Every structure is written in structure tokens, then in C-alpha cells.
Coordinates of C-alpha atoms in Angstrom, one line a residue:
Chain A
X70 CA -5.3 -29.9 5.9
X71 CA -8.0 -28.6 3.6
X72 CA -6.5 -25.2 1.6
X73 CA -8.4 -23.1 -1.5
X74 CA -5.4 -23.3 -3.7
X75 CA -7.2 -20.5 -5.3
X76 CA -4.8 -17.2 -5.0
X77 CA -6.4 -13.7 -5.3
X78 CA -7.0 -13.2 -9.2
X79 CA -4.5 -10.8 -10.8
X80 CA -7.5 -8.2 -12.0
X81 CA -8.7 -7.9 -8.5
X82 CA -5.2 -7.0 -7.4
X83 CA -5.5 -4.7 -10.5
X84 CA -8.8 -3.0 -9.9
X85 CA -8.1 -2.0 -6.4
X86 CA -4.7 -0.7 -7.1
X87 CA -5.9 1.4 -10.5
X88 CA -9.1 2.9 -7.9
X89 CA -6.4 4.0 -5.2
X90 CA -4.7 6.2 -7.8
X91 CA -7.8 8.0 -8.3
X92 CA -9.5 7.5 -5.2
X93 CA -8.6 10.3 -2.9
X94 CA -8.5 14.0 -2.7
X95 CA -5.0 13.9 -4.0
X96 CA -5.7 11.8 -6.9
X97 CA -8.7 13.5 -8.3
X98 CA -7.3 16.7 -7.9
X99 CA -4.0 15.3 -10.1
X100 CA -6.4 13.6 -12.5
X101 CA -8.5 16.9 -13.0
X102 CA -5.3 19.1 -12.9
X103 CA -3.8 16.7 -15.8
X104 CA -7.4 16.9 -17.9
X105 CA -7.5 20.6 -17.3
X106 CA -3.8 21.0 -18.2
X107 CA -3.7 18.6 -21.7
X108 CA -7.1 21.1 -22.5
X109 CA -5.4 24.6 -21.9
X110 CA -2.3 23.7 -23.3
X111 CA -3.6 22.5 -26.6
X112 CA -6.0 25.3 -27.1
X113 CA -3.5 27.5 -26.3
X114 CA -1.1 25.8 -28.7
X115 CA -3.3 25.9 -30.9
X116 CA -4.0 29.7 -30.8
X117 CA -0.2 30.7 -30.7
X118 CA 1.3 28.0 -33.2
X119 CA -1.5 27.8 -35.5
X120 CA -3.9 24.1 -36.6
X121 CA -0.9 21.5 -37.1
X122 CA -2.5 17.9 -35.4
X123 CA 1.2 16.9 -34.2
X124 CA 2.6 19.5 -32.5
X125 CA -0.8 20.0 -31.0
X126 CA -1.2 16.8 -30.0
X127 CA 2.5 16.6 -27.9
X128 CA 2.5 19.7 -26.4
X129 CA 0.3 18.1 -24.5
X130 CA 3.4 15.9 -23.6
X131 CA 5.1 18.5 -21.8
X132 CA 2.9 18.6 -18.6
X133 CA 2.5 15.0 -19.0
X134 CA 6.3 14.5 -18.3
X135 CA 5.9 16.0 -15.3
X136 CA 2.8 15.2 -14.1
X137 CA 2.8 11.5 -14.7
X138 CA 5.7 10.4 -13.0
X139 CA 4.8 12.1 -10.1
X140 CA 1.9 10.0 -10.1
X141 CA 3.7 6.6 -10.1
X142 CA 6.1 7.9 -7.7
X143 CA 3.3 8.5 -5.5
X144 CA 1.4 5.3 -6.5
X145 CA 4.4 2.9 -5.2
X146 CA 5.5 5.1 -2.3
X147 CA 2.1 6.5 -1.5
X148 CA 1.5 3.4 0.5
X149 CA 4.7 3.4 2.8
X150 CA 3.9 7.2 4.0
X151 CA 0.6 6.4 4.9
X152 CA 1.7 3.0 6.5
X153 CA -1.4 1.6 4.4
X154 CA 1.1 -1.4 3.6
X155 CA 0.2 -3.0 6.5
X156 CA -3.4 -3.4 5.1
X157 CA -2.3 -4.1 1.6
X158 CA -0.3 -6.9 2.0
X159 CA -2.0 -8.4 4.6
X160 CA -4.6 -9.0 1.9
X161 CA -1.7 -9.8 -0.9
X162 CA 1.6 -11.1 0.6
X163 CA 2.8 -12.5 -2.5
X164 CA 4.7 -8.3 -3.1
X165 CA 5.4 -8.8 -6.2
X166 CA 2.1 -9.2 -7.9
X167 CA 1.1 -5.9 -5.7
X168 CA 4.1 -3.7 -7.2
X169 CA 3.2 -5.3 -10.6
X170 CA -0.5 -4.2 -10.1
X171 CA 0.5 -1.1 -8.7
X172 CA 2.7 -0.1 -11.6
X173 CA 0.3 -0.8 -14.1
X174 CA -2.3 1.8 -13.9
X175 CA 0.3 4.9 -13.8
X176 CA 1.6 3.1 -17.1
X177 CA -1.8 2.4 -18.8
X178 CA -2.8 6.4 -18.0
X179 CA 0.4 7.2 -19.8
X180 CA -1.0 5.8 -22.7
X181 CA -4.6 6.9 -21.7
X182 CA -3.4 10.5 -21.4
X183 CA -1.7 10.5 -24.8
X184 CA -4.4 9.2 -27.1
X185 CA -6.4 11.7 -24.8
X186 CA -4.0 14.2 -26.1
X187 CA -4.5 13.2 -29.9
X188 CA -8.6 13.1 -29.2
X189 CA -8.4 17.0 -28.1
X190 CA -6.2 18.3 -30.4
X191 CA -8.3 16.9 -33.4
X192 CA -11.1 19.2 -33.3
X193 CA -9.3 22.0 -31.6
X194 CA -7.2 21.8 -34.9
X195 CA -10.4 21.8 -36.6
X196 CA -11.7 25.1 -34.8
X197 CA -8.4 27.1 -35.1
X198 CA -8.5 26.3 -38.6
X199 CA -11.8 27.5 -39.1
X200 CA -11.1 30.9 -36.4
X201 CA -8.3 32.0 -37.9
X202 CA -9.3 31.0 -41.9
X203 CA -6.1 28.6 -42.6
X204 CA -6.0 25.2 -43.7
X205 CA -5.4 23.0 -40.8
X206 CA -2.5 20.6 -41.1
X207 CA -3.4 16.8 -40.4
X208 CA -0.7 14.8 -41.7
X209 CA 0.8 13.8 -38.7
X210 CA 3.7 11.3 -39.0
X211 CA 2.2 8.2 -37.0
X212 CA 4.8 7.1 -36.1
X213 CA 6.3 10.1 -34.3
X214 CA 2.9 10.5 -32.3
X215 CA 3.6 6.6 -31.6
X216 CA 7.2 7.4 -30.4
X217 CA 6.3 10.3 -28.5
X218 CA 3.5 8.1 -26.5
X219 CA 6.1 5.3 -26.1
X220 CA 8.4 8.4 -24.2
X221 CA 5.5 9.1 -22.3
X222 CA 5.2 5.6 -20.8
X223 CA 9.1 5.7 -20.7
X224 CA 9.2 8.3 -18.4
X225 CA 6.8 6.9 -16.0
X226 CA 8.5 3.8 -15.9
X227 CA 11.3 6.0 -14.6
X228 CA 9.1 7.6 -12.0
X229 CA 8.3 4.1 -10.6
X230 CA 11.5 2.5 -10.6
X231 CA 13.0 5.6 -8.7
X232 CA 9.5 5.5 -7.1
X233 CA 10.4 2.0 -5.5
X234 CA 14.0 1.9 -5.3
X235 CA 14.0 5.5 -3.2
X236 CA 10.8 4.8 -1.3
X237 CA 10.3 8.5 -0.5
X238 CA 8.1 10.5 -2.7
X239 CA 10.0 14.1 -2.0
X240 CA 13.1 12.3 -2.9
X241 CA 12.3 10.2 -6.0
X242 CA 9.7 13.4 -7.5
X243 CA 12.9 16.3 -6.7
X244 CA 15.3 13.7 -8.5
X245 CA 13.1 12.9 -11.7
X246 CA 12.0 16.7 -12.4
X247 CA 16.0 17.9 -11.5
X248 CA 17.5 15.4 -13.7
X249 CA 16.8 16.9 -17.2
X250 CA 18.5 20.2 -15.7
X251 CA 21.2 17.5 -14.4
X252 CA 22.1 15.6 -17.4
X253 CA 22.0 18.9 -19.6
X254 CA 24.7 19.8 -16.8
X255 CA 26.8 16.3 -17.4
X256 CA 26.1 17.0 -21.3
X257 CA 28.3 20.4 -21.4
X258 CA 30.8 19.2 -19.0
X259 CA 32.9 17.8 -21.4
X260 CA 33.7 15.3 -23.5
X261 CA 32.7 12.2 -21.1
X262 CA 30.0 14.4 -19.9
X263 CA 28.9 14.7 -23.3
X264 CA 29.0 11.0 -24.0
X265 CA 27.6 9.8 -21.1
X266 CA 24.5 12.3 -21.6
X267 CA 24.5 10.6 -25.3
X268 CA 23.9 7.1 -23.9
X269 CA 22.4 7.5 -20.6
X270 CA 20.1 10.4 -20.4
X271 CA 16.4 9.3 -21.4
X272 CA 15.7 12.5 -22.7
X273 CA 18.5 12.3 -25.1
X274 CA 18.1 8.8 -26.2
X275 CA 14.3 9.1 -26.4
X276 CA 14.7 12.8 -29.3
X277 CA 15.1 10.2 -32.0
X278 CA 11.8 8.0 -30.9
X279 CA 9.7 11.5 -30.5
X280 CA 10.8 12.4 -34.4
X281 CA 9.9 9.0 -35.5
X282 CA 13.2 8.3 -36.8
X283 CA 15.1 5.7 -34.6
X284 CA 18.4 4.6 -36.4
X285 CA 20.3 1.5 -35.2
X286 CA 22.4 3.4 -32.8
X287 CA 19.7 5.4 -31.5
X288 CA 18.0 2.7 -30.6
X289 CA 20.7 0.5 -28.8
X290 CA 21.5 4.1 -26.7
X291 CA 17.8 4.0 -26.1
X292 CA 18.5 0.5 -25.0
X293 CA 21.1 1.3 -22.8
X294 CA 19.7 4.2 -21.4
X295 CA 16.3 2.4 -20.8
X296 CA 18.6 -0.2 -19.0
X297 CA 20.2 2.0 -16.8
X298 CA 17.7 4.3 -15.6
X299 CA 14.4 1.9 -15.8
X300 CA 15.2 -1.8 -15.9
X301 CA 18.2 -1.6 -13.1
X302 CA 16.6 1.1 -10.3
X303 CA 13.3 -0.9 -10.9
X304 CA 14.9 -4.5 -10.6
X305 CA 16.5 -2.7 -7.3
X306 CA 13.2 -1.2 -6.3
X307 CA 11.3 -4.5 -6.5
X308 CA 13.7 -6.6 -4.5
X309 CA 14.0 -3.8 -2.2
X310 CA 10.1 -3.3 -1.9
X311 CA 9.8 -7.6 -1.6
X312 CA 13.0 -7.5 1.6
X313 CA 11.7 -4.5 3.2
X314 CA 10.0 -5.5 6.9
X315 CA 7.0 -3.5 7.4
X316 CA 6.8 -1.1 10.6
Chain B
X210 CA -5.1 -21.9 15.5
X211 CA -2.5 -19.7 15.6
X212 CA 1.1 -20.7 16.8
X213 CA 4.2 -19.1 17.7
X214 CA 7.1 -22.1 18.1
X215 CA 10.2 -20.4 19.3
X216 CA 10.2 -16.9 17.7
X217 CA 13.1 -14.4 17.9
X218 CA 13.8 -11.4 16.3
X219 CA 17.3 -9.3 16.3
X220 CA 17.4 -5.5 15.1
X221 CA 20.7 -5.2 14.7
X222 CA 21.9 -5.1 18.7
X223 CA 18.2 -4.7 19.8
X224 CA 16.6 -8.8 21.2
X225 CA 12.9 -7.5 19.9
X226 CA 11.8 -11.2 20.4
X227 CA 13.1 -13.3 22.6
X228 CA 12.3 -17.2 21.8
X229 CA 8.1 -16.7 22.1
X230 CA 6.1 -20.0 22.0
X231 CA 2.1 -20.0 22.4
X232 CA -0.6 -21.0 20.7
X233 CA -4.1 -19.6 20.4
X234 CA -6.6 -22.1 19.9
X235 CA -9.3 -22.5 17.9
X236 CA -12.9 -20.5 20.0
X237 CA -10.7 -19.0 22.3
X238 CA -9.6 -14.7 22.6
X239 CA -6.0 -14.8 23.5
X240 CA -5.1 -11.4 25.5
X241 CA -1.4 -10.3 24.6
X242 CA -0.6 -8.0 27.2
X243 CA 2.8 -6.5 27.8
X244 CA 4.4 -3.0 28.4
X245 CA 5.3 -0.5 25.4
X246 CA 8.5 -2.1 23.6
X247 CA 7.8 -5.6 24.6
X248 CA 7.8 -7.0 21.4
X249 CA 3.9 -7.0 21.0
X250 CA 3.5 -5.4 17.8
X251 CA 6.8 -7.2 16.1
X252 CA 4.9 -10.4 16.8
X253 CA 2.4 -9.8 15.1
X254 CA 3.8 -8.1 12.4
X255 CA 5.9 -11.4 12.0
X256 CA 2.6 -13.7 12.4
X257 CA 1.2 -11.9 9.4
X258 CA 3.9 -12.1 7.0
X259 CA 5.0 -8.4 7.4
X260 CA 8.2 -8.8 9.1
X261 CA 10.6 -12.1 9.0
X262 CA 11.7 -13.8 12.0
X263 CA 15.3 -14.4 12.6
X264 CA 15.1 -17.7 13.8
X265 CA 12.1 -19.9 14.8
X266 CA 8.3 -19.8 12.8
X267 CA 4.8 -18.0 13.3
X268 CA 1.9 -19.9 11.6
X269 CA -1.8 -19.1 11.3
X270 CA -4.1 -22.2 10.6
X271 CA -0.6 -24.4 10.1
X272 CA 0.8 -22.3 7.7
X273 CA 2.9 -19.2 7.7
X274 CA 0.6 -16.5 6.5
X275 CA 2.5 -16.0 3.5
X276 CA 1.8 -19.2 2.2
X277 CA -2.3 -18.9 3.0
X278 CA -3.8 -18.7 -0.5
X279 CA -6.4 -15.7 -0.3
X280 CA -5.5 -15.4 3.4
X281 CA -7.4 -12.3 3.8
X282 CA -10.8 -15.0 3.7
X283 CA -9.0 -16.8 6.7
X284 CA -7.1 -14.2 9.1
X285 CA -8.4 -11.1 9.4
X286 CA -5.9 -8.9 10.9
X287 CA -5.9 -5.1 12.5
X288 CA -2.2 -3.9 12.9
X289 CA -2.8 -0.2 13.0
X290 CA -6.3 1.6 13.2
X291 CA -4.3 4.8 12.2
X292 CA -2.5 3.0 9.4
X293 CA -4.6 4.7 6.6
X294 CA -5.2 7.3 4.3
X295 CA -6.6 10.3 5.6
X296 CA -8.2 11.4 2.3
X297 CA -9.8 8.3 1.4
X298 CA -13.6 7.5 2.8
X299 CA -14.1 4.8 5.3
X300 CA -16.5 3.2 3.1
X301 CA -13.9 3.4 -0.1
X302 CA -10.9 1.7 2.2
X303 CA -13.7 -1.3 2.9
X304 CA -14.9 -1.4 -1.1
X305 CA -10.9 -2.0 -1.9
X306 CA -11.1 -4.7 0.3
X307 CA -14.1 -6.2 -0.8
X308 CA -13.1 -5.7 -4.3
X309 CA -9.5 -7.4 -3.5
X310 CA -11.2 -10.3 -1.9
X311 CA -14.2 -10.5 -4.5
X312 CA -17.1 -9.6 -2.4
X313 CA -19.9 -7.9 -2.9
X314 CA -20.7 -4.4 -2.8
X315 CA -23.6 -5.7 0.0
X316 CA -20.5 -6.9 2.2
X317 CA -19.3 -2.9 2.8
X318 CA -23.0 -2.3 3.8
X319 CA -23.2 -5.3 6.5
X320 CA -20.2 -4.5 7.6
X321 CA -20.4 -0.9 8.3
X322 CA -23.3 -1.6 10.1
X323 CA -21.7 -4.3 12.1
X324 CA -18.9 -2.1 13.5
X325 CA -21.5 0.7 13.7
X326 CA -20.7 3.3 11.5
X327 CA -23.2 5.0 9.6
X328 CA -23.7 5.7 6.2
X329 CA -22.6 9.1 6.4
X330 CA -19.8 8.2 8.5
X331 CA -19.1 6.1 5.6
X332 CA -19.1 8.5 3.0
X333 CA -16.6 10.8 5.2
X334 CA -12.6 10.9 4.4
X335 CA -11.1 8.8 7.2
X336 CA -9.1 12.3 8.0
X337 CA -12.0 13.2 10.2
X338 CA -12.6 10.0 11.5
X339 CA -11.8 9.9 15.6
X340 CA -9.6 6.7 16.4
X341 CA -12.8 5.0 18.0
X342 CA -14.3 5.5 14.4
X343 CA -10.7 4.1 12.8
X344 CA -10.9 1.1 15.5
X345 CA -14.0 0.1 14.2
X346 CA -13.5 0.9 10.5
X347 CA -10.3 -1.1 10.7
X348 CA -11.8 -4.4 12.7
X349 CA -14.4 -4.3 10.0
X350 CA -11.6 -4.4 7.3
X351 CA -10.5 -7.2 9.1
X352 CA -14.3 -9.1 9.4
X353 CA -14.1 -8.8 5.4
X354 CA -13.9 -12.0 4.4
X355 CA -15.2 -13.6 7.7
X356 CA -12.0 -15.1 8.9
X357 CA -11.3 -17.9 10.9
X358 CA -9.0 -16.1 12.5
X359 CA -8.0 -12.4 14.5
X360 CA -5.3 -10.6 14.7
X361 CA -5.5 -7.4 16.3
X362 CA -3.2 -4.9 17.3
X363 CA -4.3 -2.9 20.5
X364 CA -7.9 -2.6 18.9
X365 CA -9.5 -1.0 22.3
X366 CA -7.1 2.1 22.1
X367 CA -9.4 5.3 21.3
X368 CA -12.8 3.2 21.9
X369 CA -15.3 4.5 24.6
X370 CA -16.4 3.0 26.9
X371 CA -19.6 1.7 25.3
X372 CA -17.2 1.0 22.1
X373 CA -14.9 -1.2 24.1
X374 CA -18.6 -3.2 25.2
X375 CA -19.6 -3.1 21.5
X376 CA -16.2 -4.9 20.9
X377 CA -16.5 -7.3 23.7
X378 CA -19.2 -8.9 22.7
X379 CA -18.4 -8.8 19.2
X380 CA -14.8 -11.1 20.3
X381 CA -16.8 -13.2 22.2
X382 CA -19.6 -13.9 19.4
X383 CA -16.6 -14.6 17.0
X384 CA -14.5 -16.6 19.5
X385 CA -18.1 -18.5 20.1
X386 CA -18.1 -19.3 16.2
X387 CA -15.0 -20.8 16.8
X388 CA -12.7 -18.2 15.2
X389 CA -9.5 -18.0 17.0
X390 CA -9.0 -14.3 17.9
X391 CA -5.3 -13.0 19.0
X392 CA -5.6 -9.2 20.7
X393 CA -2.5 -7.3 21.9
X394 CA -3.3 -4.6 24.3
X395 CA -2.6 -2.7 27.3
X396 CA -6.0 -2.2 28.9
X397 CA -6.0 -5.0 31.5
X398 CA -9.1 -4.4 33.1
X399 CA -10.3 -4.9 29.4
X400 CA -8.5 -8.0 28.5
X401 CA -9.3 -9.5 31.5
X402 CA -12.6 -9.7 30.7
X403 CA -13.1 -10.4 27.0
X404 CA -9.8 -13.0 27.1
X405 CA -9.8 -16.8 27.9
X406 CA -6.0 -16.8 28.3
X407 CA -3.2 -14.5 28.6
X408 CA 0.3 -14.1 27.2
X409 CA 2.5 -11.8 29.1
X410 CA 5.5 -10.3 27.3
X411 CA 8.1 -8.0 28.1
X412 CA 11.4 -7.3 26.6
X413 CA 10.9 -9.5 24.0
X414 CA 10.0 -12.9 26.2
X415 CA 7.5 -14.9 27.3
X416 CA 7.0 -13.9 31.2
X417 CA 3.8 -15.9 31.6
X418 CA 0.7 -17.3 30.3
X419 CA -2.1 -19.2 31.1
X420 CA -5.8 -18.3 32.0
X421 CA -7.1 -14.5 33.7
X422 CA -7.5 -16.6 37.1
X423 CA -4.0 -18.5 36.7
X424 CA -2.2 -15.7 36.3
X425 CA -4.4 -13.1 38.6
X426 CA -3.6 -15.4 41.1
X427 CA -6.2 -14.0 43.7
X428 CA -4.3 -10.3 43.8
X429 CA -6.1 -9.3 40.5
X430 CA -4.5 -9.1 36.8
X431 CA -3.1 -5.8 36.9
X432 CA -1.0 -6.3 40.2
X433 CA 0.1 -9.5 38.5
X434 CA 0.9 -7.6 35.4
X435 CA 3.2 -5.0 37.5
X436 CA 4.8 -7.5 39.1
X437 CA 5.8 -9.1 36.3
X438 CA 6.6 -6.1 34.2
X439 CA 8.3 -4.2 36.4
X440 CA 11.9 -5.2 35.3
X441 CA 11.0 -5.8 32.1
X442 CA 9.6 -2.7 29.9
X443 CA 11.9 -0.7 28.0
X444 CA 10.6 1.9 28.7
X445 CA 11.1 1.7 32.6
X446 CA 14.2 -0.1 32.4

């Protein structure tokens, strides 16, 4: 039997998978509601807390940590509500290289959207400094901006993994925003509470990254944490995604 | 050539498939006709990789699909017309096809115009789109990457009546070319005359097959197709 031994190239996979992120109604409204949001917040930072780059810059962060993991929840479950599996991978059976393309793009805007962050809050720094006649202050620590973009993508990981492993977009978005409130809960419940918050909540382990000063214990908690609320649910997800039979 | 050698599927206490054999051959439309719950839609689903078998093997061109490289260029398939994004344009779902497959931007053009859509129909969200309009959008997906192969899923469903001509020929033309085109449905008077051969299924098994004048047997498909049936759907059981 004759066979192209020729599987589909990676970046097509790629391309297709970044465009259905921004490709319906859904999607652009997010993207516009994310542009619109990382704008007003700065500005309005910027106003209230005066022309300092850095905390500029990641205030922006706080929509983001919302915003993006809803959008790779809804990039790896988004298929499975509409059924448009079927069509996907018909084209791609080989899953794995779809949820690998598929988690790509939400984790490349994370990074997208914090430089985009950075790029705004320069010369709105710039104009609040000039509007309200103080020197602006640009001596952001670089490596706290680069810890703080590394949470970003972080937290989007988290998205996906719960994203895949839950394959229910309610579910997995209700559990990701609740589980800040949650693990503040577990934190003040006690002494194990308290330690278990310590090593597994992300947004515990990731304070030391934001402030640009990771110790050796903070970062094998980060480890940990990363371990138990990324690498596991997502090595979970994937084989779960790969099993599941399409109806 | 597609061929099913012994294919049965178990859901938990549920026999979906029930030891299917056929084969579809190369220039030939193979009708796959059976009531609601027969097991029509597992097969494919298990032809195309989506859904495993529990015992026995599905293979499309000798292989099981999963093991096709770029099978997209060699079996087109249609498993659900109203399988798609509603906010999404019908032209858009075909450009992420084209782009998957590495075709053209031209390629959306020919083949909205092929399964007669127009270019504003194209440029609408697939929402608004009537399931004649999905029918065709999706069989176009499916013409992509000019298969050698069809698989479709009940692709007359929502057509009119000059839709389900349209599609006719279209079959035939493609069967003519020597593709080998598998179509599930439960319009007989349809099947009957766009399909070479039939496979009847109900509850899961093989009731008969052969050709439209084999199994008509002189008192006309759809009698044959009660008869047969008539102990075996689910949903009159």
C-alpha cells in the first residue's frame, strides 16, 4: 500500500487552534473585554496610585487572573460543548498533539497580555507624571515584572489542566475563581490548614515569584504546588481527553 | 475501501454493535439504513477513530483511521451537521480546515460554491444557518481535501427537496471518481436511489445487505426495511 507518511505539521495544528480562540463572537468580545480592561485599569491606577511603572504594569494582572483562565478553560472544553470534536479530530486523531496546540495559544496570550501590560503602563506613567507634576518612578525590579508574568502563565496553566481534567466549563471556571476564597479558608483553619495553604495554594507559593525574591523554600513549595495543582490535574486531563469516546 | 470485520461495541449492559462485517468498495455509495438506536452512528463513530471498538476492527483504505497520516486528504467524513459552533462563520469553520490540511485560501471559495452556499451565506455565523445550509457546509468540510473516501452521518436530514437532488448527484459524481462513499440514513426512498448497496442494521446487527433490488425484493425497499426492522429498533422494541 502506498501512504504519505507525512503527518499534519505541528504549526498548522497550531494556527487553527490559536484562530478558534479568537474566532467567534465569544472570543472577540473576551479579547476586546481583556484590551479594554488592562487599559482602564492602568489609567485608573495610574490616577489613584500615582506614575510608579511596576505597580502599574501588574495591576493589570488582576483582571488577567481572572480573565485568562477562563479563556483556556473555555479553549479545551469549548470543543466538547459544542460537539466540534467530532470535526477536530477527525482532521487530527493523534489527541495529544491537538490538546498540545490547543493549550498553547491561551499560554502564549498570557505572556502576550503581560508585556501588553508593561507597553501601556509606560507612557501612561509618562502622562500621570506629567498631569499631576511628579517624577514618575521607572525603576521597576525586572525580575519581579518577570515573576509576576511567569504567575500569569501559571495560572492559566491551572485553568487548562482543570479545563481538561473537569471537561465542563461552568465547573472548571466556578472552581478556579472560588479557590483563592477556598484556600484563604483552608489557610485560617488551622495549623494543617495553614500548612497545606503554605505548600499547595498557587497563590501562596507564587507571593515570593511576584516580589522577585524566590528563596530555596519558596521555590521547592512553588514546585510542589505547581505539581499538585498543574502538572497532576493536567497529566489527568490529557489521558482523560486521549480515552474519552466521542458522542 | 472501507471495511468493517466483525465489530462490536458494549456500553456497559447496552450490545450497541453487534458483530458488523461489510465492506464498501471502492466507486460504489453504500446506503446504511436502520432504525433510530441501531447502532448507525456508533459505527461510524468507531470507523473514524472517534470511538474504540470492543472487539473486532473498522479500517478505511486498510488502515484504522487513526493510523491514516493526514487522513482528512483521504476520508472525508460528516458525523453531525449540527456539530458546530454557532458563533463561528460557515466560511471561517471551512478556512480552519483548509488551514489544518494546508490548502489554499481558493479551496474555501470552490468549495462554497460547490455545496452552494453563497458568499454571504459564508460570511454569516453558522447560528443562523438552517440544517439544509449546515448539511451542505458540513459535506463541504468533508470535500476539503478531496478524499478518496465518505463518511457521512445522515447527510439528507434538513435538505429540500432540490438539496437532496443537489446531493445526489454530487454522491454519484464522487462514487463515479471512484471515491468510496458510506452514507447512514433513514430516508429510504432517498437511499434507494443514490445507493449501489445496502446495509440494514438494527439493534446493533447486521440484518441484511446486498444491492436496492436484492433486498427490495419486488415489494419495494421500504416494505423490506419494515419487515426487517420491525423487531429490531429500540425504539419500538
Amino acid at each position: 500500500m502506498t501512504h504519505p507518511t507525512i503527518p499534519t505539521p505541528f504549526h498548522r495544528l497550531l494556527r487553527a487552534e490559536t484562530r478558534k480562540l479568537f474566532d467567534t463572537r465569544s472570543g472577540k468580545i473576551m479579547t476586546a473585554v481583556l484590551i479594554a480592561l488592562t487599559l482602564a485599569s492602568i489609567v485608573g491606577r495610574g490616577l489613584t496610585s500615582g506614575p510608579r511603572l511596576d505597580v502599574l504594569a501588574t495591576t493589570a494582572g488582576i483582571g488577567y487572573g481572572t480573565l485568562l483562565p477562563v479563556l483556556g478553560i473555555l479553549s479545551v472544553t469549548g470543543e466538547w460543548s459544542h460537539r466540534t470534536v467530532l470535526t477536530t479530530f477527525a482532521l487530527e486523531p493523534r489527541r495529544r498533539r491537538v490538546l498540545l496546540a490547543k493549550c498553547l495559544p491561551p499560554l502564549i496570550t498570557a505572556v502576550v497580555a503581560s508585556l501588553f501590560a508593561v507597553l501601556v503602563a509606560v507612557p501612561v506613567t509618562a502622562v500621570v507624571a506629567d498631569v499631576q507634576d511628579v517624577p514618575a518612578v521607572w525603576d521597576a525590579d525586572p525580575l519581579a515584572l518577570l515573576g509576576w508574568a511567569v504567575t500569569g502563565v501559571l495560572v492559566v496553566a491551572q485553568g487548562l489542566a482543570l479545563g481538561m481534567l473537569l471537561l465542563n466549563a461552568p465547573a472548571a471556571i466556578v472552581i478556579c475563581l472560588a479557590a483563592p476564597v477556598l484556600w484563604s479558608a483552608v489557610g485560617r483553619s488551622g495549623p494543617t490548614g495553614s500548612f497545606l495553604a503554605e505548600w499547595f495554594d498557587l497563590g501562596a507559593t507564587t507571593g515570593p515569584l511576584m516580589d522577585g525574591a524566590l528563596t530555596g523554600g519558596d521555590a521547592t513549595r512553588l514546585a510542589v504546588s505547581v505539581l499538585l495543582c498543574i502538572v497532576l490535574p493536567m497529566a489527568a486531563g490529557v489521558l482523560r481527553v486521549v480515552r474519552k469516546e466521542v458522542r | 475501501m472501507i471495511e468493517f470485520n466483525n465489530v462490536s461495541k458494549v456500553y456497559k449492559e447496552v450490545k450497541a454493535l453487534d458483530d458488523v462485517s461489510f465492506t464498501v468498495e471502492p466507486g460504489s455509495v453504500t446506503g446504511f439504513l436502520g432504525p433510530n438506536g441501531a447502532g448507525k452512528s456508533t459505527a461510524m463513530r468507531i470507523l473514524t477513530g472517534l470511538s474504540r471498538p470492543t472487539s473486532g476492527s473498522a479500517t478505511v483504505l486498510g488502515r484504522p483511521y487513526g493510523q491514516l497520516d493526514r487522513p482528512a486528504y483521504r476520508v472525508g467524513t460528516l458525523l453531525d451537521a449540527g456539530a458546530q459552533h454557532p458563533g463561528r462563520t460557515g466560511r471561517e469553520i471551512l478556512t480552519l480546515g483548509a488551514i489544518v490540511l494546508g490548502l489554499p485560501r481558493s479551496r474555501v471559495d470552490d468549495i462554497l460554491d460547490l455545496v452552494g452556499l453563497t458568499a454571504r451565506q459564508g460570511r454569516q455565523t453558522v447560528g443562523g444557518y438552517s440544517l439544509g445550509m449546515r448539511q451542505r457546509l458540513g459535506l463541504g468540510h468533508a470535500l476539503l481535501g478531496r478524499p478518496e473516501a465518505l463518511v457521512l452521518d445522515e447527510p439528507a436530514n434538513g435538505l429540500d427537496p432540490h438539496g437532496i437532488q443537489w446531493m445526489r448527484g454530487l454522491l454519484r459524481d464522487l462514487a463515479g471518481s471512484g471515491c468510496s462513499v458510506l452514507l447512514s440514513s433513514h430516508l429510504l426512498h432517498e437511499v434507494e436511489q443514490v445507493a449501489d448497496r445496502i446495509v440494514m442494521i438494527g439493534r446493533g446487527r447486521v440484518l441484511a445487505q446486498g444491492t436496492v433490488g436484492e433486498l427490495s425484493g419486488g415489494r419495494g425497499l421500504e416494505q423490506a426495511f419494515l419487515d426487517l426492522t420491525a423487531h429490531s429498533g429500540r425504539s419500538t422494541a
